[in-house]
Amino acid sequence: MSKYHVAPLDRLVEQFERLPGIGSKTAQRLAYFVLNMPKAQAEEFSHAIIDAHEKIRYCDVCCNFSDQERCSVCRSETRDKSLICVVETPRDAIAIEGTGDYHGTYHVLHGVISPLNGIGPDQLTIKELLSRLGGGEVSEVIMATNPTVEGEATAMYLSRLLKPLGVKVTRLAYGIPVGGDLEYADDMTLSRALEGRSEF
Amino acid sequence: MSKYHVAPLDRLVEQFERLPGIGSKTAQRLAYFVLNMPKAQAEEFSHAIIDAHEKIRYCDVCCNFSDQERCSVCRSETRDKSLICVVETPRDAIAIEGTGDYHGTYHVLHGVISPLNGIGPDQLTIKELLSRLGGGEVSEVIMATNPTVEGEATAMYLSRLLKPLGVKVTRLAYGIPVGGDLEYADDMTLSRALEGRSEF
């Protein structure tokens, strides 16, 4: 690296370098950009970081991020409370919200069971999920964990836990992505697509 | 975008979206990353932004970024003060420092003359550059603006301004990049490389 150093600038570059997918060249570019911002705008950025940390908490019901006791989905009167979609992260919930087709509620696990990384069921929000099923209001739990080994294992673990409670447990469909190319689909996806075929 | 909103999180995403080269998906990823940081680390990030803005100023001599009246290069006793390398931005100075081969000082213009963008000579640090030449200490000024139309025009403008002051004005060499491929070099670069050929 260069011999030309300005300590506060170096520290800002370092901060950007910590972010995922940001290399040292990009970090430098971003730091200079922030430095060239009007001061008010830089303050806004700085406050947004602290603010997010101070004001965002887990929703008491679904454990998604929220700035109130209950998130906007759990507070909403128009959402179907008998349906719970279990996702790994808040970003997965946002992805599903993006479809505009889902009107139930969510439950955010904040991870997956992963013995390799030392994450067991106790570190996820499984206790909170079970407590939601106690009232008998919930009729279906949709497993929307990622189609990875760990996501699969977590969904399997949860379905075994939930079925005895008399609740219907379902899984997102596997298959060829819309607009995808059969030729380039992997064997696993193709055989799942065959398995899950439906009548015209 | 999604209907699932947490105001402080949305604001943080917006802040990241303002940065150059950061799209909305990346901004979301970065905001969630910052949210998942330990609080102390997020505070460090937030403070680094404010700190950079409050502590960094222009060096009194070369107008590069500095946290003191004079930057580390201008303060250094080992740098050749008779040599000034004129660059467009602080990042260009860092690039030249990176070579380890330059031991003179810099002068940062903070832009180029660009009538299209309404930037004239008065908005650059040309006055400061001229005042450095008054003492008679400087023997050579190296133009290291970018090889763009605007960078060229600025270098030309400056050289006309400086030559009457009896100072030697030079320009970085044009030519084929080291490791480059002749076949893929553009005509302009090739003809400049021919023009600037040197004896073995």
PDB file of N, CA and C in Angstrom, chain A residues 12-22 30 34 44-58 65 90-91, chain B residues 8-17 19 22 25-49:
ATOM      1  N   LEU A  12     -11.353   5.063   7.861  1.00  0.00           N
ATOM      2  CA  LEU A  12     -12.612   4.949   7.126  1.00  0.00           C
ATOM      3  C   LEU A  12     -12.503   3.876   6.031  1.00  0.00           C
ATOM      4  N   VAL A  13     -11.352   3.848   5.367  1.00  0.00           N
ATOM      5  CA  VAL A  13     -11.128   2.819   4.339  1.00  0.00           C
ATOM      6  C   VAL A  13     -11.215   1.433   4.975  1.00  0.00           C
ATOM      7  N   GLU A  14     -10.577   1.288   6.119  1.00  0.00           N
ATOM      8  CA  GLU A  14     -10.611  -0.001   6.848  1.00  0.00           C
ATOM      9  C   GLU A  14     -12.037  -0.437   7.154  1.00  0.00           C
ATOM     10  N   GLN A  15     -12.858   0.530   7.566  1.00  0.00           N
ATOM     11  CA  GLN A  15     -14.242   0.207   7.894  1.00  0.00           C
ATOM     12  C   GLN A  15     -14.976  -0.342   6.670  1.00  0.00           C
ATOM     13  N   PHE A  16     -14.744   0.274   5.537  1.00  0.00           N
ATOM     14  CA  PHE A  16     -15.406  -0.200   4.317  1.00  0.00           C
ATOM     15  C   PHE A  16     -14.856  -1.555   3.890  1.00  0.00           C
ATOM     16  N   GLU A  17     -13.569  -1.775   4.149  1.00  0.00           N
ATOM     17  CA  GLU A  17     -12.961  -3.050   3.763  1.00  0.00           C
ATOM     18  C   GLU A  17     -13.566  -4.223   4.533  1.00  0.00           C
ATOM     19  N   ARG A  18     -14.104  -3.937   5.693  1.00  0.00           N
ATOM     20  CA  ARG A  18     -14.703  -5.014   6.498  1.00  0.00           C
ATOM     21  C   ARG A  18     -15.999  -5.530   5.902  1.00  0.00           C
ATOM     22  N   LEU A  19     -16.652  -4.712   5.069  1.00  0.00           N
ATOM     23  CA  LEU A  19     -17.949  -5.099   4.522  1.00  0.00           C
ATOM     24  C   LEU A  19     -17.769  -6.225   3.509  1.00  0.00           C
ATOM     25  N   PRO A  20     -18.777  -7.100   3.408  1.00  0.00           N
ATOM     26  CA  PRO A  20     -18.644  -8.251   2.519  1.00  0.00           C
ATOM     27  C   PRO A  20     -18.631  -7.815   1.057  1.00  0.00           C
ATOM     28  N   GLY A  21     -17.734  -8.384   0.274  1.00  0.00           N
ATOM     29  CA  GLY A  21     -17.687  -8.111  -1.160  1.00  0.00           C
ATOM     30  C   GLY A  21     -17.039  -6.786  -1.499  1.00  0.00           C
ATOM     31  N   ILE A  22     -16.465  -6.095  -0.509  1.00  0.00           N
ATOM     32  CA  ILE A  22     -15.805  -4.815  -0.768  1.00  0.00           C
ATOM     33  C   ILE A  22     -14.295  -5.019  -0.637  1.00  0.00           C
ATOM     34  N   LEU A  30     -14.989   4.261  -1.987  1.00  0.00           N
ATOM     35  CA  LEU A  30     -16.139   4.622  -1.174  1.00  0.00           C
ATOM     36  C   LEU A  30     -15.754   5.644  -0.111  1.00  0.00           C
ATOM     37  N   VAL A  34     -17.337   9.311   0.427  1.00  0.00           N
ATOM     38  CA  VAL A  34     -17.947   9.788   1.670  1.00  0.00           C
ATOM     39  C   VAL A  34     -17.280  11.086   2.118  1.00  0.00           C
ATOM     40  N   GLU A  44     -25.721  12.190   8.219  1.00  0.00           N
ATOM     41  CA  GLU A  44     -26.902  11.360   8.027  1.00  0.00           C
ATOM     42  C   GLU A  44     -26.512   9.879   7.932  1.00  0.00           C
ATOM     43  N   PHE A  45     -25.467   9.613   7.158  1.00  0.00           N
ATOM     44  CA  PHE A  45     -24.960   8.249   6.977  1.00  0.00           C
ATOM     45  C   PHE A  45     -24.523   7.680   8.323  1.00  0.00           C
ATOM     46  N   SER A  46     -23.719   8.471   9.024  1.00  0.00           N
ATOM     47  CA  SER A  46     -23.193   8.044  10.320  1.00  0.00           C
ATOM     48  C   SER A  46     -24.332   7.735  11.300  1.00  0.00           C
ATOM     49  N   HIS A  47     -25.325   8.619  11.325  1.00  0.00           N
ATOM     50  CA  HIS A  47     -26.448   8.417  12.250  1.00  0.00           C
ATOM     51  C   HIS A  47     -27.294   7.218  11.858  1.00  0.00           C
ATOM     52  N   ALA A  48     -27.418   6.987  10.545  1.00  0.00           N
ATOM     53  CA  ALA A  48     -28.235   5.861  10.086  1.00  0.00           C
ATOM     54  C   ALA A  48     -27.684   4.544  10.631  1.00  0.00           C
ATOM     55  N   ILE A  49     -26.352   4.458  10.730  1.00  0.00           N
ATOM     56  CA  ILE A  49     -25.721   3.231  11.229  1.00  0.00           C
ATOM     57  C   ILE A  49     -26.052   3.023  12.703  1.00  0.00           C
ATOM     58  N   ILE A  50     -25.853   4.080  13.501  1.00  0.00           N
ATOM     59  CA  ILE A  50     -26.126   3.993  14.938  1.00  0.00           C
ATOM     60  C   ILE A  50     -27.618   3.759  15.172  1.00  0.00           C
ATOM     61  N   ASP A  51     -28.410   4.522  14.434  1.00  0.00           N
ATOM     62  CA  ASP A  51     -29.858   4.433  14.547  1.00  0.00           C
ATOM     63  C   ASP A  51     -30.365   3.020  14.318  1.00  0.00           C
ATOM     64  N   ALA A  52     -29.882   2.404  13.246  1.00  0.00           N
ATOM     65  CA  ALA A  52     -30.320   1.052  12.916  1.00  0.00           C
ATOM     66  C   ALA A  52     -30.005   0.136  14.094  1.00  0.00           C
ATOM     67  N   HIS A  53     -28.807   0.314  14.666  1.00  0.00           N
ATOM     68  CA  HIS A  53     -28.415  -0.555  15.773  1.00  0.00           C
ATOM     69  C   HIS A  53     -29.240  -0.310  17.020  1.00  0.00           C
ATOM     70  N   GLU A  54     -29.567   0.951  17.259  1.00  0.00           N
ATOM     71  CA  GLU A  54     -30.264   1.264  18.513  1.00  0.00           C
ATOM     72  C   GLU A  54     -31.757   0.985  18.428  1.00  0.00           C
ATOM     73  N   LYS A  55     -32.336   1.198  17.245  1.00  0.00           N
ATOM     74  CA  LYS A  55     -33.796   1.142  17.158  1.00  0.00           C
ATOM     75  C   LYS A  55     -34.341  -0.192  16.666  1.00  0.00           C
ATOM     76  N   ILE A  56     -33.472  -0.995  16.031  1.00  0.00           N
ATOM     77  CA  ILE A  56     -34.005  -2.235  15.475  1.00  0.00           C
ATOM     78  C   ILE A  56     -33.850  -3.391  16.461  1.00  0.00           C
ATOM     79  N   ARG A  57     -34.924  -4.137  16.636  1.00  0.00           N
ATOM     80  CA  ARG A  57     -34.939  -5.267  17.551  1.00  0.00           C
ATOM     81  C   ARG A  57     -35.669  -6.403  16.843  1.00  0.00           C
ATOM     82  N   TYR A  58     -35.776  -7.545  17.516  1.00  0.00           N
ATOM     83  CA  TYR A  58     -36.549  -8.630  16.936  1.00  0.00           C
ATOM     84  C   TYR A  58     -38.021  -8.444  17.282  1.00  0.00           C
ATOM     85  N   PHE A  65     -36.712  -8.478  11.968  1.00  0.00           N
ATOM     86  CA  PHE A  65     -36.300  -7.166  12.438  1.00  0.00           C
ATOM     87  C   PHE A  65     -37.517  -6.254  12.517  1.00  0.00           C
ATOM     88  N   PRO A  90     -33.985 -12.381   7.614  1.00  0.00           N
ATOM     89  CA  PRO A  90     -34.937 -11.325   7.255  1.00  0.00           C
ATOM     90  C   PRO A  90     -34.923 -11.042   5.751  1.00  0.00           C
ATOM     91  N   ARG A  91     -33.767 -11.222   5.101  1.00  0.00           N
ATOM     92  CA  ARG A  91     -33.712 -10.938   3.668  1.00  0.00           C
ATOM     93  C   ARG A  91     -34.524 -11.950   2.869  1.00  0.00           C
TER      94      ARG A  91
ATOM     95  N   PRO B   8     -35.734   2.430  10.278  1.00  0.00           N
ATOM     96  CA  PRO B   8     -34.302   2.682  10.439  1.00  0.00           C
ATOM     97  C   PRO B   8     -33.456   1.835   9.487  1.00  0.00           C
ATOM     98  N   LEU B   9     -33.946   0.662   9.165  1.00  0.00           N
ATOM     99  CA  LEU B   9     -33.228  -0.217   8.243  1.00  0.00           C
ATOM    100  C   LEU B   9     -33.307   0.336   6.820  1.00  0.00           C
ATOM    101  N   ASP B  10     -34.494   0.786   6.441  1.00  0.00           N
ATOM    102  CA  ASP B  10     -34.673   1.383   5.112  1.00  0.00           C
ATOM    103  C   ASP B  10     -33.750   2.575   4.938  1.00  0.00           C
ATOM    104  N   ARG B  11     -33.630   3.375   5.996  1.00  0.00           N
ATOM    105  CA  ARG B  11     -32.777   4.560   5.898  1.00  0.00           C
ATOM    106  C   ARG B  11     -31.326   4.155   5.693  1.00  0.00           C
ATOM    107  N   LEU B  12     -30.902   3.083   6.382  1.00  0.00           N
ATOM    108  CA  LEU B  12     -29.519   2.627   6.240  1.00  0.00           C
ATOM    109  C   LEU B  12     -29.275   2.089   4.827  1.00  0.00           C
ATOM    110  N   VAL B  13     -30.257   1.353   4.317  1.00  0.00           N
ATOM    111  CA  VAL B  13     -30.144   0.839   2.943  1.00  0.00           C
ATOM    112  C   VAL B  13     -30.002   2.008   1.964  1.00  0.00           C
ATOM    113  N   GLU B  14     -30.830   3.032   2.155  1.00  0.00           N
ATOM    114  CA  GLU B  14     -30.774   4.220   1.291  1.00  0.00           C
ATOM    115  C   GLU B  14     -29.385   4.856   1.301  1.00  0.00           C
ATOM    116  N   GLN B  15     -28.801   4.919   2.491  1.00  0.00           N
ATOM    117  CA  GLN B  15     -27.468   5.529   2.606  1.00  0.00           C
ATOM    118  C   GLN B  15     -26.460   4.755   1.769  1.00  0.00           C
ATOM    119  N   PHE B  16     -26.529   3.443   1.839  1.00  0.00           N
ATOM    120  CA  PHE B  16     -25.591   2.632   1.060  1.00  0.00           C
ATOM    121  C   PHE B  16     -25.865   2.749  -0.431  1.00  0.00           C
ATOM    122  N   GLU B  17     -27.154   2.906  -0.781  1.00  0.00           N
ATOM    123  CA  GLU B  17     -27.501   3.026  -2.200  1.00  0.00           C
ATOM    124  C   GLU B  17     -26.916   4.281  -2.829  1.00  0.00           C
ATOM    125  N   LEU B  19     -23.976   5.365  -2.447  1.00  0.00           N
ATOM    126  CA  LEU B  19     -22.551   5.203  -2.760  1.00  0.00           C
ATOM    127  C   LEU B  19     -22.370   4.753  -4.204  1.00  0.00           C
ATOM    128  N   ILE B  22     -22.873   0.912  -5.927  1.00  0.00           N
ATOM    129  CA  ILE B  22     -23.637   0.058  -5.012  1.00  0.00           C
ATOM    130  C   ILE B  22     -25.099   0.076  -5.449  1.00  0.00           C
ATOM    131  N   LYS B  25     -29.581  -4.190  -4.324  1.00  0.00           N
ATOM    132  CA  LYS B  25     -29.378  -5.513  -3.702  1.00  0.00           C
ATOM    133  C   LYS B  25     -28.143  -5.485  -2.796  1.00  0.00           C
ATOM    134  N   THR B  26     -27.066  -4.894  -3.303  1.00  0.00           N
ATOM    135  CA  THR B  26     -25.829  -4.813  -2.510  1.00  0.00           C
ATOM    136  C   THR B  26     -26.046  -3.927  -1.289  1.00  0.00           C
ATOM    137  N   ALA B  27     -26.766  -2.823  -1.489  1.00  0.00           N
ATOM    138  CA  ALA B  27     -27.031  -1.908  -0.370  1.00  0.00           C
ATOM    139  C   ALA B  27     -27.763  -2.651   0.741  1.00  0.00           C
ATOM    140  N   GLN B  28     -28.722  -3.489   0.343  1.00  0.00           N
ATOM    141  CA  GLN B  28     -29.476  -4.263   1.316  1.00  0.00           C
ATOM    142  C   GLN B  28     -28.549  -5.227   2.075  1.00  0.00           C
ATOM    143  N   ARG B  29     -27.688  -5.900   1.289  1.00  0.00           N
ATOM    144  CA  ARG B  29     -26.762  -6.855   1.885  1.00  0.00           C
ATOM    145  C   ARG B  29     -25.838  -6.150   2.888  1.00  0.00           C
ATOM    146  N   LEU B  30     -25.333  -4.974   2.513  1.00  0.00           N
ATOM    147  CA  LEU B  30     -24.418  -4.245   3.386  1.00  0.00           C
ATOM    148  C   LEU B  30     -25.137  -3.758   4.644  1.00  0.00           C
ATOM    149  N   ALA B  31     -26.380  -3.263   4.460  1.00  0.00           N
ATOM    150  CA  ALA B  31     -27.122  -2.754   5.613  1.00  0.00           C
ATOM    151  C   ALA B  31     -27.371  -3.881   6.619  1.00  0.00           C
ATOM    152  N   TYR B  32     -27.736  -5.062   6.124  1.00  0.00           N
ATOM    153  CA  TYR B  32     -27.952  -6.192   7.026  1.00  0.00           C
ATOM    154  C   TYR B  32     -26.663  -6.616   7.696  1.00  0.00           C
ATOM    155  N   PHE B  33     -25.571  -6.522   6.950  1.00  0.00           N
ATOM    156  CA  PHE B  33     -24.279  -6.872   7.534  1.00  0.00           C
ATOM    157  C   PHE B  33     -23.956  -5.933   8.690  1.00  0.00           C
ATOM    158  N   VAL B  34     -24.170  -4.628   8.456  1.00  0.00           N
ATOM    159  CA  VAL B  34     -23.882  -3.634   9.495  1.00  0.00           C
ATOM    160  C   VAL B  34     -24.792  -3.865  10.704  1.00  0.00           C
ATOM    161  N   LEU B  35     -26.044  -4.237  10.422  1.00  0.00           N
ATOM    162  CA  LEU B  35     -26.999  -4.475  11.499  1.00  0.00           C
ATOM    163  C   LEU B  35     -26.583  -5.683  12.345  1.00  0.00           C
ATOM    164  N   ASN B  36     -25.954  -6.645  11.709  1.00  0.00           N
ATOM    165  CA  ASN B  36     -25.543  -7.848  12.422  1.00  0.00           C
ATOM    166  C   ASN B  36     -24.180  -7.722  13.096  1.00  0.00           C
ATOM    167  N   MET B  37     -23.508  -6.588  12.856  1.00  0.00           N
ATOM    168  CA  MET B  37     -22.221  -6.352  13.523  1.00  0.00           C
ATOM    169  C   MET B  37     -22.430  -6.205  15.031  1.00  0.00           C
ATOM    170  N   PRO B  38     -21.390  -6.500  15.819  1.00  0.00           N
ATOM    171  CA  PRO B  38     -21.470  -6.117  17.227  1.00  0.00           C
ATOM    172  C   PRO B  38     -21.644  -4.599  17.314  1.00  0.00           C
ATOM    173  N   LYS B  39     -22.324  -4.147  18.357  1.00  0.00           N
ATOM    174  CA  LYS B  39     -22.638  -2.717  18.430  1.00  0.00           C
ATOM    175  C   LYS B  39     -21.378  -1.850  18.410  1.00  0.00           C
ATOM    176  N   ALA B  40     -20.337  -2.291  19.120  1.00  0.00           N
ATOM    177  CA  ALA B  40     -19.112  -1.496  19.200  1.00  0.00           C
ATOM    178  C   ALA B  40     -18.521  -1.271  17.816  1.00  0.00           C
ATOM    179  N   GLN B  41     -18.622  -2.285  16.987  1.00  0.00           N
ATOM    180  CA  GLN B  41     -18.052  -2.206  15.648  1.00  0.00           C
ATOM    181  C   GLN B  41     -18.865  -1.232  14.786  1.00  0.00           C
ATOM    182  N   ALA B  42     -20.172  -1.256  14.959  1.00  0.00           N
ATOM    183  CA  ALA B  42     -21.027  -0.336  14.206  1.00  0.00           C
ATOM    184  C   ALA B  42     -20.736   1.098  14.630  1.00  0.00           C
ATOM    185  N   GLU B  43     -20.503   1.275  15.923  1.00  0.00           N
ATOM    186  CA  GLU B  43     -20.183   2.617  16.414  1.00  0.00           C
ATOM    187  C   GLU B  43     -18.870   3.107  15.831  1.00  0.00           C
ATOM    188  N   GLU B  44     -17.921   2.202  15.740  1.00  0.00           N
ATOM    189  CA  GLU B  44     -16.626   2.531  15.159  1.00  0.00           C
ATOM    190  C   GLU B  44     -16.801   3.017  13.717  1.00  0.00           C
ATOM    191  N   PHE B  45     -17.631   2.299  12.975  1.00  0.00           N
ATOM    192  CA  PHE B  45     -17.907   2.640  11.581  1.00  0.00           C
ATOM    193  C   PHE B  45     -18.521   4.037  11.511  1.00  0.00           C
ATOM    194  N   SER B  46     -19.554   4.234  12.330  1.00  0.00           N
ATOM    195  CA  SER B  46     -20.263   5.512  12.354  1.00  0.00           C
ATOM    196  C   SER B  46     -19.311   6.659  12.697  1.00  0.00           C
ATOM    197  N   HIS B  47     -18.453   6.430  13.687  1.00  0.00           N
ATOM    198  CA  HIS B  47     -17.523   7.483  14.097  1.00  0.00           C
ATOM    199  C   HIS B  47     -16.469   7.754  13.034  1.00  0.00           C
ATOM    200  N   ALA B  48     -16.050   6.700  12.333  1.00  0.00           N
ATOM    201  CA  ALA B  48     -15.022   6.868  11.300  1.00  0.00           C
ATOM    202  C   ALA B  48     -15.501   7.834  10.220  1.00  0.00           C
ATOM    203  N   ILE B  49     -16.806   7.785   9.918  1.00  0.00           N
ATOM    204  CA  ILE B  49     -17.361   8.673   8.891  1.00  0.00           C
ATOM    205  C   ILE B  49     -17.298  10.130   9.350  1.00  0.00           C
TER     206      ILE B  49
END
